[in-house]
Amino acid sequence: MRRFRILAGAAATGTFVLIAVGGLVRATGSGLGCPGWPRCFGRWIPPLEYHAIIEYTHRLVAGIVIVLIGALAVSAWRHHRSDRRILWPSLAAVGIVLFQAALGGIVVRQELKAALVTAHFATAMVLAGVLTFVLVSSFLPQEKPERRDRPFLRLTMLTLIATFGLLLVGAYVRGAGAGLAFRDWPLMDGKLVPALGGIATPMFLHRLLAAAVCLLVIYTAVRARASSTRNPALIKISSLVVVLFAVQILVGAANVWTGLSTASVVAHVTLSALTWAAVVALATAATRLAVLSSDTQPAEPSGRSLRESTVAYFQLTKPRIIVLLLITTVPAMILASGSLPPFGLVFATLLGGTLAAGSANSINCYLDRDIDEVMRRTRRRPLPSHRVTPDDALRFGFVLGSISFFFLSIAVNVVAATLSLAAIAFYVFVYTLWLKRSTEQNIVIGGAAGAVPALVGWAAVTGTVGLPAIVLFGIVFVWTPPHFWALSMQYRDDYASAGVPMMPVVRGRDETLRQILLYSLVLFAVSLLLYPVGHLGAVYLASALLLGGIFVYRALSLRRDFTQARAMSLFKYSIVYLALLFAAVAVDSL
């Protein structure tokens, strides 16, 4: 099997090189560099001319790939005839690559018609997918598991189909010369939904599909990582898909920003093939590695009323936390405008921010459901109490996030929408999936997500992020650790039982109290920094001095004479502090 794997890897690698060279042919306009086929200008050795050499190199690589695939098929027939998942795809690859070569000749003779270019690229993707399937299958057990996570398997298949559709539309965009239908990114002619018609329509469809597939691959990666089985192979492959897709999006933007430079076009085509291969690998692995997950818990009781279900989903969003986040949004808008912004803009920003925060919190509930079952404070949440199924909670969170982004993009502006989306991603991936279970500094770095609403409020008014907004962000960022650590003192044993390395668990009470005091002092200093930066007056300065002084005094008293009551008192005061400080920003600005 080792020799077969090497051969399969060589054939797959050769195919990706062939696709990359094909992208170079397209980017340099060398598709007709060699009139006629299979010879070039009637010769087997092309003339030393730029476009002819590039096109002929593409044909030479295609010849090498045909040989490698032929050898792969012979090896499969001779040594692995009993393994149908290897034999039949290997034999099919021979027919596909020969059809691909013949289709390439037709494309040249028909002078690069868009439909034929799309078909040629689609065939190349099918070939790459088949070879990836063979290569991955050679590493997987031949027998299917007795039980599989069928919902996850269906999800990977849906992602596979959607990704292939995106590739087809992207190929048509290139073939039709619509790559620069819009000269801006991510907007299209300055709009989220542009005027359609002509080459604008396929490009708009391409970007729309890219957004949809992006959501799918992220959803799939979260589903793989948060599954109770946590299969390492599925986690790694799904994470790779997310990384490749994210880089692909940036390269797609570079296509627009650089006016379809050769390097960006080739990179875009190559990454599309690699992303497609990663998705195929994930779907292939899911057929053999995914076992029954506890996520398939029984459905909600049939007797549950609409009101009870609504309340359960509402609780998933953690509304108390949302209110605290929104406290920082409106004052930032008032500071940015210097007056009370239009009611419609304020309402749209708050609604979009509420949906974004609800999305992040719902996904957090899904990811932390094992912790919530252990901790007394969270046992009554909808997932531990089985009022909502895990998969439904995850889908609900993604729907809220999608709606919030598009709503903010249309009703406010793309900068505010992008900041909200970044906050969701940071809270889910950086804080919940990475930091929370790995370091006592989790809430320090993770607090950045909760500080973003101040940036969103400023961006909603100005369309940019100014220095005063950054200071507002810093206030919330520095406020978060003493606020949360004061609460965690009360639930230290719960965090220890759940295996969460919160500061009181890892570093002990004395160090936590010292850190609370230090952050309180830093918070006091940062809050005063807003006075000159934000050009605020006496109302804010007096409020910052008084409120900050009380905060530091309470933190100092807690360290000198610790009691649980004092810790909870500081926690409650921290909420009052933030609300009053930002209220002072609004009043002073008005």
PDB file of N, CA and C in Angstrom, residues 477-546:
ATOM      1  N   PHE A 477     -11.982  46.662  27.311  1.00  0.00           N
ATOM      2  CA  PHE A 477     -11.014  45.564  27.296  1.00  0.00           C
ATOM      3  C   PHE A 477     -10.343  45.405  28.655  1.00  0.00           C
ATOM      4  N   VAL A 478      -9.919  46.526  29.253  1.00  0.00           N
ATOM      5  CA  VAL A 478      -9.237  46.469  30.554  1.00  0.00           C
ATOM      6  C   VAL A 478     -10.233  46.245  31.683  1.00  0.00           C
ATOM      7  N   TRP A 479     -11.472  46.678  31.496  1.00  0.00           N
ATOM      8  CA  TRP A 479     -12.512  46.486  32.519  1.00  0.00           C
ATOM      9  C   TRP A 479     -12.910  45.015  32.657  1.00  0.00           C
ATOM     10  N   THR A 480     -12.826  44.253  31.588  1.00  0.00           N
ATOM     11  CA  THR A 480     -13.343  42.876  31.589  1.00  0.00           C
ATOM     12  C   THR A 480     -12.668  41.961  32.606  1.00  0.00           C
ATOM     13  N   PRO A 481     -11.330  41.915  32.707  1.00  0.00           N
ATOM     14  CA  PRO A 481     -10.721  40.983  33.673  1.00  0.00           C
ATOM     15  C   PRO A 481     -11.145  41.201  35.125  1.00  0.00           C
ATOM     16  N   PRO A 482     -11.063  42.413  35.698  1.00  0.00           N
ATOM     17  CA  PRO A 482     -11.500  42.539  37.099  1.00  0.00           C
ATOM     18  C   PRO A 482     -13.002  42.274  37.254  1.00  0.00           C
ATOM     19  N   HIS A 483     -13.776  42.634  36.266  1.00  0.00           N
ATOM     20  CA  HIS A 483     -15.216  42.363  36.312  1.00  0.00           C
ATOM     21  C   HIS A 483     -15.471  40.858  36.401  1.00  0.00           C
ATOM     22  N   PHE A 484     -14.830  40.091  35.524  1.00  0.00           N
ATOM     23  CA  PHE A 484     -15.118  38.654  35.457  1.00  0.00           C
ATOM     24  C   PHE A 484     -14.421  37.880  36.566  1.00  0.00           C
ATOM     25  N   TRP A 485     -13.211  38.297  36.925  1.00  0.00           N
ATOM     26  CA  TRP A 485     -12.503  37.573  37.994  1.00  0.00           C
ATOM     27  C   TRP A 485     -13.213  37.744  39.332  1.00  0.00           C
ATOM     28  N   ALA A 486     -13.832  38.886  39.553  1.00  0.00           N
ATOM     29  CA  ALA A 486     -14.597  39.064  40.796  1.00  0.00           C
ATOM     30  C   ALA A 486     -15.734  38.055  40.861  1.00  0.00           C
ATOM     31  N   LEU A 487     -16.376  37.803  39.714  1.00  0.00           N
ATOM     32  CA  LEU A 487     -17.444  36.795  39.667  1.00  0.00           C
ATOM     33  C   LEU A 487     -16.882  35.389  39.811  1.00  0.00           C
ATOM     34  N   SER A 488     -15.747  35.120  39.161  1.00  0.00           N
ATOM     35  CA  SER A 488     -15.186  33.765  39.184  1.00  0.00           C
ATOM     36  C   SER A 488     -14.725  33.349  40.580  1.00  0.00           C
ATOM     37  N   MET A 489     -14.468  34.324  41.457  1.00  0.00           N
ATOM     38  CA  MET A 489     -14.127  33.967  42.836  1.00  0.00           C
ATOM     39  C   MET A 489     -15.280  33.219  43.496  1.00  0.00           C
ATOM     40  N   GLN A 490     -16.497  33.599  43.125  1.00  0.00           N
ATOM     41  CA  GLN A 490     -17.688  32.974  43.697  1.00  0.00           C
ATOM     42  C   GLN A 490     -17.850  31.534  43.197  1.00  0.00           C
ATOM     43  N   TYR A 491     -17.398  31.279  41.960  1.00  0.00           N
ATOM     44  CA  TYR A 491     -17.639  29.971  41.337  1.00  0.00           C
ATOM     45  C   TYR A 491     -16.333  29.230  41.064  1.00  0.00           C
ATOM     46  N   ARG A 492     -15.349  29.451  41.916  1.00  0.00           N
ATOM     47  CA  ARG A 492     -14.050  28.823  41.728  1.00  0.00           C
ATOM     48  C   ARG A 492     -14.154  27.305  41.671  1.00  0.00           C
ATOM     49  N   ASP A 493     -14.903  26.706  42.577  1.00  0.00           N
ATOM     50  CA  ASP A 493     -15.016  25.243  42.615  1.00  0.00           C
ATOM     51  C   ASP A 493     -15.691  24.710  41.358  1.00  0.00           C
ATOM     52  N   ASP A 494     -16.674  25.451  40.843  1.00  0.00           N
ATOM     53  CA  ASP A 494     -17.347  25.035  39.613  1.00  0.00           C
ATOM     54  C   ASP A 494     -16.378  25.011  38.438  1.00  0.00           C
ATOM     55  N   TYR A 495     -15.575  26.063  38.324  1.00  0.00           N
ATOM     56  CA  TYR A 495     -14.608  26.105  37.231  1.00  0.00           C
ATOM     57  C   TYR A 495     -13.579  24.988  37.368  1.00  0.00           C
ATOM     58  N   ALA A 496     -13.183  24.711  38.586  1.00  0.00           N
ATOM     59  CA  ALA A 496     -12.233  23.616  38.817  1.00  0.00           C
ATOM     60  C   ALA A 496     -12.841  22.275  38.406  1.00  0.00           C
ATOM     61  N   SER A 497     -14.104  22.051  38.758  1.00  0.00           N
ATOM     62  CA  SER A 497     -14.772  20.793  38.395  1.00  0.00           C
ATOM     63  C   SER A 497     -14.918  20.649  36.885  1.00  0.00           C
ATOM     64  N   ALA A 498     -15.154  21.782  36.205  1.00  0.00           N
ATOM     65  CA  ALA A 498     -15.351  21.754  34.757  1.00  0.00           C
ATOM     66  C   ALA A 498     -14.038  21.737  33.993  1.00  0.00           C
ATOM     67  N   GLY A 499     -12.917  21.901  34.696  1.00  0.00           N
ATOM     68  CA  GLY A 499     -11.622  21.874  34.032  1.00  0.00           C
ATOM     69  C   GLY A 499     -11.291  23.153  33.291  1.00  0.00           C
ATOM     70  N   VAL A 500     -11.896  24.260  33.695  1.00  0.00           N
ATOM     71  CA  VAL A 500     -11.631  25.549  33.052  1.00  0.00           C
ATOM     72  C   VAL A 500     -10.543  26.267  33.849  1.00  0.00           C
ATOM     73  N   PRO A 501      -9.405  26.594  33.242  1.00  0.00           N
ATOM     74  CA  PRO A 501      -8.277  27.199  33.980  1.00  0.00           C
ATOM     75  C   PRO A 501      -8.484  28.688  34.252  1.00  0.00           C
ATOM     76  N   MET A 502      -9.527  29.006  34.992  1.00  0.00           N
ATOM     77  CA  MET A 502      -9.764  30.404  35.344  1.00  0.00           C
ATOM     78  C   MET A 502      -8.708  30.844  36.365  1.00  0.00           C
ATOM     79  N   MET A 503      -8.439  32.121  36.423  1.00  0.00           N
ATOM     80  CA  MET A 503      -7.373  32.653  37.275  1.00  0.00           C
ATOM     81  C   MET A 503      -7.444  32.158  38.727  1.00  0.00           C
ATOM     82  N   PRO A 504      -8.604  32.214  39.406  1.00  0.00           N
ATOM     83  CA  PRO A 504      -8.635  31.737  40.801  1.00  0.00           C
ATOM     84  C   PRO A 504      -8.298  30.251  40.935  1.00  0.00           C
ATOM     85  N   VAL A 505      -8.569  29.459  39.887  1.00  0.00           N
ATOM     86  CA  VAL A 505      -8.295  28.024  39.934  1.00  0.00           C
ATOM     87  C   VAL A 505      -6.808  27.761  39.766  1.00  0.00           C
ATOM     88  N   VAL A 506      -6.191  28.430  38.804  1.00  0.00           N
ATOM     89  CA  VAL A 506      -4.802  28.144  38.443  1.00  0.00           C
ATOM     90  C   VAL A 506      -3.810  28.882  39.333  1.00  0.00           C
ATOM     91  N   ARG A 507      -4.067  30.173  39.586  1.00  0.00           N
ATOM     92  CA  ARG A 507      -3.098  31.001  40.309  1.00  0.00           C
ATOM     93  C   ARG A 507      -3.467  31.243  41.765  1.00  0.00           C
ATOM     94  N   GLY A 508      -4.669  30.872  42.156  1.00  0.00           N
ATOM     95  CA  GLY A 508      -5.060  31.035  43.546  1.00  0.00           C
ATOM     96  C   GLY A 508      -5.709  32.374  43.826  1.00  0.00           C
ATOM     97  N   ARG A 509      -6.269  32.494  45.033  1.00  0.00           N
ATOM     98  CA  ARG A 509      -7.027  33.682  45.402  1.00  0.00           C
ATOM     99  C   ARG A 509      -6.159  34.930  45.509  1.00  0.00           C
ATOM    100  N   ASP A 510      -4.999  34.817  46.175  1.00  0.00           N
ATOM    101  CA  ASP A 510      -4.176  35.995  46.405  1.00  0.00           C
ATOM    102  C   ASP A 510      -3.697  36.622  45.095  1.00  0.00           C
ATOM    103  N   GLU A 511      -3.258  35.777  44.164  1.00  0.00           N
ATOM    104  CA  GLU A 511      -2.788  36.307  42.880  1.00  0.00           C
ATOM    105  C   GLU A 511      -3.936  36.920  42.094  1.00  0.00           C
ATOM    106  N   THR A 512      -5.107  36.309  42.175  1.00  0.00           N
ATOM    107  CA  THR A 512      -6.282  36.852  41.476  1.00  0.00           C
ATOM    108  C   THR A 512      -6.636  38.229  42.027  1.00  0.00           C
ATOM    109  N   LEU A 513      -6.616  38.371  43.333  1.00  0.00           N
ATOM    110  CA  LEU A 513      -6.925  39.663  43.945  1.00  0.00           C
ATOM    111  C   LEU A 513      -5.888  40.714  43.563  1.00  0.00           C
ATOM    112  N   ARG A 514      -4.625  40.304  43.463  1.00  0.00           N
ATOM    113  CA  ARG A 514      -3.580  41.242  43.034  1.00  0.00           C
ATOM    114  C   ARG A 514      -3.817  41.693  41.595  1.00  0.00           C
ATOM    115  N   GLN A 515      -4.182  40.737  40.742  1.00  0.00           N
ATOM    116  CA  GLN A 515      -4.444  41.058  39.340  1.00  0.00           C
ATOM    117  C   GLN A 515      -5.668  41.973  39.201  1.00  0.00           C
ATOM    118  N   ILE A 516      -6.688  41.737  40.025  1.00  0.00           N
ATOM    119  CA  ILE A 516      -7.877  42.596  39.991  1.00  0.00           C
ATOM    120  C   ILE A 516      -7.497  44.038  40.332  1.00  0.00           C
ATOM    121  N   LEU A 517      -6.665  44.196  41.340  1.00  0.00           N
ATOM    122  CA  LEU A 517      -6.245  45.540  41.730  1.00  0.00           C
ATOM    123  C   LEU A 517      -5.412  46.210  40.643  1.00  0.00           C
ATOM    124  N   LEU A 518      -4.481  45.459  40.047  1.00  0.00           N
ATOM    125  CA  LEU A 518      -3.636  46.017  38.992  1.00  0.00           C
ATOM    126  C   LEU A 518      -4.477  46.475  37.793  1.00  0.00           C
ATOM    127  N   TYR A 519      -5.404  45.624  37.375  1.00  0.00           N
ATOM    128  CA  TYR A 519      -6.246  45.982  36.232  1.00  0.00           C
ATOM    129  C   TYR A 519      -7.162  47.153  36.571  1.00  0.00           C
ATOM    130  N   SER A 520      -7.563  47.251  37.825  1.00  0.00           N
ATOM    131  CA  SER A 520      -8.393  48.388  38.234  1.00  0.00           C
ATOM    132  C   SER A 520      -7.622  49.696  38.096  1.00  0.00           C
ATOM    133  N   LEU A 521      -6.340  49.662  38.454  1.00  0.00           N
ATOM    134  CA  LEU A 521      -5.503  50.853  38.318  1.00  0.00           C
ATOM    135  C   LEU A 521      -5.298  51.215  36.840  1.00  0.00           C
ATOM    136  N   VAL A 522      -5.069  50.196  36.025  1.00  0.00           N
ATOM    137  CA  VAL A 522      -4.907  50.442  34.583  1.00  0.00           C
ATOM    138  C   VAL A 522      -6.208  50.986  33.992  1.00  0.00           C
ATOM    139  N   LEU A 523      -7.334  50.430  34.433  1.00  0.00           N
ATOM    140  CA  LEU A 523      -8.639  50.909  33.967  1.00  0.00           C
ATOM    141  C   LEU A 523      -8.825  52.384  34.314  1.00  0.00           C
ATOM    142  N   PHE A 524      -8.459  52.749  35.515  1.00  0.00           N
ATOM    143  CA  PHE A 524      -8.571  54.146  35.951  1.00  0.00           C
ATOM    144  C   PHE A 524      -7.763  55.066  35.022  1.00  0.00           C
ATOM    145  N   ALA A 525      -6.539  54.634  34.679  1.00  0.00           N
ATOM    146  CA  ALA A 525      -5.674  55.449  33.813  1.00  0.00           C
ATOM    147  C   ALA A 525      -6.230  55.541  32.395  1.00  0.00           C
ATOM    148  N   VAL A 526      -6.699  54.417  31.848  1.00  0.00           N
ATOM    149  CA  VAL A 526      -7.229  54.410  30.478  1.00  0.00           C
ATOM    150  C   VAL A 526      -8.487  55.264  30.385  1.00  0.00           C
ATOM    151  N   SER A 527      -9.331  55.205  31.414  1.00  0.00           N
ATOM    152  CA  SER A 527     -10.558  56.009  31.387  1.00  0.00           C
ATOM    153  C   SER A 527     -10.235  57.504  31.369  1.00  0.00           C
ATOM    154  N   LEU A 528      -9.155  57.913  32.060  1.00  0.00           N
ATOM    155  CA  LEU A 528      -8.757  59.320  32.042  1.00  0.00           C
ATOM    156  C   LEU A 528      -8.168  59.723  30.692  1.00  0.00           C
ATOM    157  N   LEU A 529      -7.593  58.762  29.981  1.00  0.00           N
ATOM    158  CA  LEU A 529      -7.010  59.040  28.667  1.00  0.00           C
ATOM    159  C   LEU A 529      -8.065  59.509  27.664  1.00  0.00           C
ATOM    160  N   LEU A 530      -9.296  59.067  27.859  1.00  0.00           N
ATOM    161  CA  LEU A 530     -10.361  59.457  26.935  1.00  0.00           C
ATOM    162  C   LEU A 530     -10.668  60.953  27.030  1.00  0.00           C
ATOM    163  N   TYR A 531     -10.383  61.551  28.167  1.00  0.00           N
ATOM    164  CA  TYR A 531     -10.686  62.988  28.359  1.00  0.00           C
ATOM    165  C   TYR A 531      -9.999  63.862  27.302  1.00  0.00           C
ATOM    166  N   PRO A 532      -8.662  63.747  27.111  1.00  0.00           N
ATOM    167  CA  PRO A 532      -8.045  64.567  26.060  1.00  0.00           C
ATOM    168  C   PRO A 532      -8.280  64.019  24.651  1.00  0.00           C
ATOM    169  N   VAL A 533      -8.257  62.698  24.523  1.00  0.00           N
ATOM    170  CA  VAL A 533      -8.393  62.099  23.184  1.00  0.00           C
ATOM    171  C   VAL A 533      -9.776  62.366  22.599  1.00  0.00           C
ATOM    172  N   GLY A 534     -10.813  62.238  23.435  1.00  0.00           N
ATOM    173  CA  GLY A 534     -12.177  62.438  22.966  1.00  0.00           C
ATOM    174  C   GLY A 534     -12.655  63.864  23.051  1.00  0.00           C
ATOM    175  N   HIS A 535     -11.765  64.777  23.499  1.00  0.00           N
ATOM    176  CA  HIS A 535     -12.112  66.202  23.640  1.00  0.00           C
ATOM    177  C   HIS A 535     -13.373  66.366  24.508  1.00  0.00           C
ATOM    178  N   LEU A 536     -13.368  65.657  25.630  1.00  0.00           N
ATOM    179  CA  LEU A 536     -14.503  65.717  26.538  1.00  0.00           C
ATOM    180  C   LEU A 536     -14.297  66.802  27.590  1.00  0.00           C
ATOM    181  N   GLY A 537     -15.379  67.062  28.362  1.00  0.00           N
ATOM    182  CA  GLY A 537     -15.342  68.166  29.307  1.00  0.00           C
ATOM    183  C   GLY A 537     -15.374  67.728  30.754  1.00  0.00           C
ATOM    184  N   ALA A 538     -15.827  68.644  31.604  1.00  0.00           N
ATOM    185  CA  ALA A 538     -15.772  68.444  33.049  1.00  0.00           C
ATOM    186  C   ALA A 538     -16.690  67.329  33.516  1.00  0.00           C
ATOM    187  N   VAL A 539     -17.824  67.163  32.855  1.00  0.00           N
ATOM    188  CA  VAL A 539     -18.768  66.114  33.279  1.00  0.00           C
ATOM    189  C   VAL A 539     -18.101  64.752  33.209  1.00  0.00           C
ATOM    190  N   TYR A 540     -17.446  64.467  32.078  1.00  0.00           N
ATOM    191  CA  TYR A 540     -16.799  63.163  31.948  1.00  0.00           C
ATOM    192  C   TYR A 540     -15.618  63.045  32.894  1.00  0.00           C
ATOM    193  N   LEU A 541     -14.794  64.090  32.979  1.00  0.00           N
ATOM    194  CA  LEU A 541     -13.602  64.020  33.824  1.00  0.00           C
ATOM    195  C   LEU A 541     -13.972  63.756  35.279  1.00  0.00           C
ATOM    196  N   ALA A 542     -14.975  64.466  35.775  1.00  0.00           N
ATOM    197  CA  ALA A 542     -15.402  64.258  37.162  1.00  0.00           C
ATOM    198  C   ALA A 542     -15.950  62.848  37.351  1.00  0.00           C
ATOM    199  N   SER A 543     -16.709  62.371  36.386  1.00  0.00           N
ATOM    200  CA  SER A 543     -17.286  61.023  36.480  1.00  0.00           C
ATOM    201  C   SER A 543     -16.202  59.964  36.470  1.00  0.00           C
ATOM    202  N   ALA A 544     -15.218  60.112  35.561  1.00  0.00           N
ATOM    203  CA  ALA A 544     -14.139  59.127  35.477  1.00  0.00           C
ATOM    204  C   ALA A 544     -13.327  59.097  36.762  1.00  0.00           C
ATOM    205  N   LEU A 545     -13.055  60.267  37.341  1.00  0.00           N
ATOM    206  CA  LEU A 545     -12.296  60.315  38.591  1.00  0.00           C
ATOM    207  C   LEU A 545     -13.068  59.668  39.729  1.00  0.00           C
ATOM    208  N   LEU A 546     -14.346  60.008  39.854  1.00  0.00           N
ATOM    209  CA  LEU A 546     -15.147  59.478  40.949  1.00  0.00           C
ATOM    210  C   LEU A 546     -15.389  57.983  40.795  1.00  0.00           C
TER     211      LEU A 546
END
